[in-house]
Coordinates of C-alpha atoms in Angstrom, one line a residue:
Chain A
X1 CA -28.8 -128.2 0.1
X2 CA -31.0 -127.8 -2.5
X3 CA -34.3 -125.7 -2.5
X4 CA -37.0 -123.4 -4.8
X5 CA -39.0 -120.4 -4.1
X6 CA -41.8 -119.4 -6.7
X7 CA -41.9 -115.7 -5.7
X8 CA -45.7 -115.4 -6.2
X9 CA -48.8 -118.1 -4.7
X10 CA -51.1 -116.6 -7.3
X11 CA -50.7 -114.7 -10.6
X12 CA -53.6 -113.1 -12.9
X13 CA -53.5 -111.9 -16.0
X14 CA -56.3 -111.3 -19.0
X15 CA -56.1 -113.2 -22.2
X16 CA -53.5 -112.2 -25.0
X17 CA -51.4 -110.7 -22.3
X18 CA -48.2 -112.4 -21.5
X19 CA -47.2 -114.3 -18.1
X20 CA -44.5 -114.4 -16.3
X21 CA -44.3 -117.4 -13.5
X22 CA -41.3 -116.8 -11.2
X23 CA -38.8 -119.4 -10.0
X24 CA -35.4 -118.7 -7.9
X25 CA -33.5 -121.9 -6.4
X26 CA -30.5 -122.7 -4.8
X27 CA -27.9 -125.1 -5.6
X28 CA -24.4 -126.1 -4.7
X29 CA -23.8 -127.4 -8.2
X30 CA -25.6 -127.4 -11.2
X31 CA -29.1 -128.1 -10.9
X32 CA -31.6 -129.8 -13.2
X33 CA -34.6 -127.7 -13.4
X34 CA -38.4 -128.3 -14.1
X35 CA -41.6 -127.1 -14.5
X36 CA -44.9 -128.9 -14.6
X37 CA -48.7 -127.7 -14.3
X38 CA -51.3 -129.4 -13.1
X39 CA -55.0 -128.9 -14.3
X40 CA -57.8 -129.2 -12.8
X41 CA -58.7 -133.4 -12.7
X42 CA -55.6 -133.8 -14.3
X43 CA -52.1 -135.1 -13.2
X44 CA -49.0 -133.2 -13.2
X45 CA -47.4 -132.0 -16.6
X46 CA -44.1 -131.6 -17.9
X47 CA -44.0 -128.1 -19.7
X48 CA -40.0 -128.2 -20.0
X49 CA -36.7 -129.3 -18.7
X50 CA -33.8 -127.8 -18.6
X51 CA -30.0 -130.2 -18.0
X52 CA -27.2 -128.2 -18.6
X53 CA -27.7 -128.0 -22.3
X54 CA -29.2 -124.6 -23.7
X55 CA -29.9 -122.2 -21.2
X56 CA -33.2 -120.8 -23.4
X57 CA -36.1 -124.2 -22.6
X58 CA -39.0 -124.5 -24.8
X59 CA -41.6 -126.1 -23.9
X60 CA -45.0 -127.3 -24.2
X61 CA -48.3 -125.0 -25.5
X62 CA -45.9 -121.9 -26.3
X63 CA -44.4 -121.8 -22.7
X64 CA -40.5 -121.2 -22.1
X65 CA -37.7 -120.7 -19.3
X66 CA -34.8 -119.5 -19.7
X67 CA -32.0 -120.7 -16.9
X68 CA -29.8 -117.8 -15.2
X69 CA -27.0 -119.0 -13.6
X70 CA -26.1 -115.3 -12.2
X71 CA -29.3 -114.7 -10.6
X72 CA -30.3 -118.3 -9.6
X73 CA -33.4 -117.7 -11.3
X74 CA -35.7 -119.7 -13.7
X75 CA -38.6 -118.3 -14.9
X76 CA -41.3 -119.3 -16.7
X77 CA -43.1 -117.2 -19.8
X78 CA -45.6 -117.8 -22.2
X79 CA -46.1 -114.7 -24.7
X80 CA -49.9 -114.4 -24.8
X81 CA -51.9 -116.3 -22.2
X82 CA -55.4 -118.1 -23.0
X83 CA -57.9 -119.3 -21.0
X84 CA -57.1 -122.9 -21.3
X85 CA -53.7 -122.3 -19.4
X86 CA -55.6 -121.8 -16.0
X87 CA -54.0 -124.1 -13.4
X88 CA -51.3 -124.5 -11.2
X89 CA -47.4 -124.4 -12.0
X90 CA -44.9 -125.9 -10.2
X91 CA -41.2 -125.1 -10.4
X92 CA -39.3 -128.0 -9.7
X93 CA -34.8 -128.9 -8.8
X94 CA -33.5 -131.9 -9.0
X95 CA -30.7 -132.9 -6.6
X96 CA -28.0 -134.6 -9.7
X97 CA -28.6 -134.9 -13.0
X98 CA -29.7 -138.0 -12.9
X99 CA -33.4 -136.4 -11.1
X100 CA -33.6 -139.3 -8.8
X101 CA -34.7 -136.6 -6.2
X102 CA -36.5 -133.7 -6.9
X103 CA -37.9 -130.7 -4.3
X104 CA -41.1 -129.1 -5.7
X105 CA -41.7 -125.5 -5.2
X106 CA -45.2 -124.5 -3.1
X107 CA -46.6 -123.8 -6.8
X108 CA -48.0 -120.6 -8.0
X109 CA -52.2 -120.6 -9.1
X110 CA -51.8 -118.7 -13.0
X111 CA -55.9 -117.4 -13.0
X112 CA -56.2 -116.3 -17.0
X113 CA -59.5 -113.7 -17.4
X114 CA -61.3 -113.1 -20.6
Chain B
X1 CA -46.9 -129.5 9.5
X2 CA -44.0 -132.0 8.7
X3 CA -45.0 -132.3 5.3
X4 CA -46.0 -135.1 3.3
X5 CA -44.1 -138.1 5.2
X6 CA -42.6 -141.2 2.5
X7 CA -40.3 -144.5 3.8
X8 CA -38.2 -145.5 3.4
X9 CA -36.0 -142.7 1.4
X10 CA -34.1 -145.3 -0.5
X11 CA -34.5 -148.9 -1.5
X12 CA -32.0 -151.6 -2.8
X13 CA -33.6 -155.2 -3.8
X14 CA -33.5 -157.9 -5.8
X15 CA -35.5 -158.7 -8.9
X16 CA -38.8 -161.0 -7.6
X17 CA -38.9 -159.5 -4.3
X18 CA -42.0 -157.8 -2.8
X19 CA -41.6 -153.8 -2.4
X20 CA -43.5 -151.3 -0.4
X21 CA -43.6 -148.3 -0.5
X22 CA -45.2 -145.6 2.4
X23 CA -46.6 -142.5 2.7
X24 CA -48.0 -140.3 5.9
X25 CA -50.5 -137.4 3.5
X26 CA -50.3 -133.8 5.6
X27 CA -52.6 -134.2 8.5
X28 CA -56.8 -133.0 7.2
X29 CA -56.0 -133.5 3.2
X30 CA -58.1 -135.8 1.7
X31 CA -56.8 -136.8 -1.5
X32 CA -53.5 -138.7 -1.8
X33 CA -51.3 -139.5 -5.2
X34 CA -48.8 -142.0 -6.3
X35 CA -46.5 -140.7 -9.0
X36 CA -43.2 -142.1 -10.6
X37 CA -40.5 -140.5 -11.7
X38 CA -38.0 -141.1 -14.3
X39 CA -35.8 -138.7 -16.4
X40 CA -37.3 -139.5 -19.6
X41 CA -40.6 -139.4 -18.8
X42 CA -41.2 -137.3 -16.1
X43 CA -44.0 -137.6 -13.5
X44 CA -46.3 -140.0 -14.5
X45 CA -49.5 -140.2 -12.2
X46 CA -49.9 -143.8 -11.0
X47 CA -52.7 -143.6 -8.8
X48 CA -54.8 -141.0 -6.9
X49 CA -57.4 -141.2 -3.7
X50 CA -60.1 -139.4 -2.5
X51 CA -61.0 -139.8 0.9
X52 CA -59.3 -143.0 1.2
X53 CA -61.1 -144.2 -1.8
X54 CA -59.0 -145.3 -5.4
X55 CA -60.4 -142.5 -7.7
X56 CA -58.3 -143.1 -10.4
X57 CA -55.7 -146.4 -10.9
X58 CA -55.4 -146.1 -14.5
X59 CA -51.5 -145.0 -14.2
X60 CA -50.6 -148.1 -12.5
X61 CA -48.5 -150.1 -15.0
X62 CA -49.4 -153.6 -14.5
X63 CA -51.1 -155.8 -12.3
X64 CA -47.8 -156.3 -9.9
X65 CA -48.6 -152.4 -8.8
X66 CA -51.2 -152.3 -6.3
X67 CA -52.1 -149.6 -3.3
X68 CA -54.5 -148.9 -0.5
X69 CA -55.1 -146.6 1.4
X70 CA -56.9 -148.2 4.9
X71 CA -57.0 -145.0 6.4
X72 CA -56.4 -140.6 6.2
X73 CA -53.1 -140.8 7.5
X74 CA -51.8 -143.9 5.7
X75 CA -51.2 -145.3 2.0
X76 CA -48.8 -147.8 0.9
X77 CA -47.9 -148.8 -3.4
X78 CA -46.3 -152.4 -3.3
X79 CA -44.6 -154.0 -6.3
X80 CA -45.1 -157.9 -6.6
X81 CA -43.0 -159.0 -8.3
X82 CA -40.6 -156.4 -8.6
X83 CA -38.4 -155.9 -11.9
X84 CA -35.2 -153.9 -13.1
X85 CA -37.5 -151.4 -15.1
X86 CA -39.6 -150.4 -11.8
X87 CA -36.5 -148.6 -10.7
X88 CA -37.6 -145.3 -10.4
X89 CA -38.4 -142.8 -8.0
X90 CA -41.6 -143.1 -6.9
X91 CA -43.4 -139.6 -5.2
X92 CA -46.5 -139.5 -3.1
X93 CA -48.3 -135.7 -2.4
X94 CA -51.3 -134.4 -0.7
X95 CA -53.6 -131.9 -1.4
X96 CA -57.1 -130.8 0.2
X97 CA -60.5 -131.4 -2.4
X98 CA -63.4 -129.2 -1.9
X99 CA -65.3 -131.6 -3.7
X100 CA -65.4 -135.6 -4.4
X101 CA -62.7 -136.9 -6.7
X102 CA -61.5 -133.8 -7.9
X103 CA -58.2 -132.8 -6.9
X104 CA -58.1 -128.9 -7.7
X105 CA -56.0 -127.8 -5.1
X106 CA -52.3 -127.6 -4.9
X107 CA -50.1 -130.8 -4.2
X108 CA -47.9 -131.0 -1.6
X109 CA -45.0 -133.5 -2.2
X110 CA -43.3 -135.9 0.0
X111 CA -39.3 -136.7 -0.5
X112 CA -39.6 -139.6 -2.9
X113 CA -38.4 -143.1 -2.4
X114 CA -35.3 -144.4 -5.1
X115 CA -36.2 -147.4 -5.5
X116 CA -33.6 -149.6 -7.1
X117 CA -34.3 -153.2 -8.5
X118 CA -31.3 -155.1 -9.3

């Protein structure tokens, strides 16, 4: 069965300083991976996707994840956070390839400080 | 908690046919959202509640999309007609607002409903 853990429920960092958002999942083939935010008022986001193609994703606003197959991990990074990317980040698997089914991680809160 | 509670988990139907879709929100939340999914684009936010009330339907597609939510524990997204490109998979998720209409607190999804329209 497939699952995610995002290591931390809330991360803080000042801005210019670079974030790290932690994913881990589990998978019995290979997965397709996700993250989205959601901001305040907002619906969720795609920041990036990752399918089996390059294991380095970038995505939206600076962000990036790079797939590990040997550590089941999928982190997200960003170089130098700014205010604006205060919200919530989920890490997401999908069941195939096709991501007909997907299982959300519990998200993780990114506060940004000046 | 069991979660965020959607039926049924998959769906099979014909083009024309009525479809509806159900979703039990985690017990004390008070603001409920209808997303689809597909591949190319993602989530895309169909509809949200606030304490049972539409706050925002400008995601729903067309006129043949339509939801209510008669009470907390309850909410249902019907297609009428549906059509081959409604075949998606269509989440619902939870979360708990501190204040009216604005859903700043983390979403709690349910399963998802593949909903295939032949």
């Amino acid at each position: 069965a497939q699952s995610v853990t995002q290591l931390d429920s809330h991360v803080s960092v000042s801005e210019g300083t670079p974030v790290l958002l932690r994913c881990n999942y589990s998978s019995s083939y290979s997965p397709s991976l996700f993250w989205y935010v959601q901001h305040p008022n907002k619906g969720l986001q795609l920041l990036l996707k990752y399918t089996s193609a390059a294991t380095l994703v970038k995505g939206i606003n600076g962000f990036e994840a790079e797939f590990k197959k040997s550590e089941t991990s999928f982190h997200l990074t960003k170089p130098s956070a700014h205010m604006s990317d205060a919200a919530e980040y989920f890490c997401v698997v999908s069941e195939d390839q096709a991501g007909t089914a997907l299982i959300f991680g519990k998200g993780t809160t990114l506060s940004v400080s000046s | 908690d069991a979660g965020v509670i959607q039926s049924p988990r998959h769906e099979v139907t014909e083009m024309g046919q009525e479809v509806t879709l159900r979703c039990k929100p985690i017990s004390g939340h008070n603001s409920l959202f209808w997303y689809r999914q597909t591949m190319m684009r993602g989530l895309e936010l169909l509809i949200y509640f606030n304490n049972n009330v539409p706050i925002d339907d400008s995601g729903m597609p067309e006129d043949r999309f339509s939801a209510k939510m008669p009470n907390a524990s309850f909410s249902t997204l019907k297609i009428q007609p549906s059509e081959p490109r409604d075949s998606a998979v269509y989440f619902c998720a939870s979360s708990l607002s501190r204040r009216q209409g604005l859903p700043n607190e983390k979403l709690f999804f349910g399963s998802g409903t593949q909903l295939s329209v032949l």
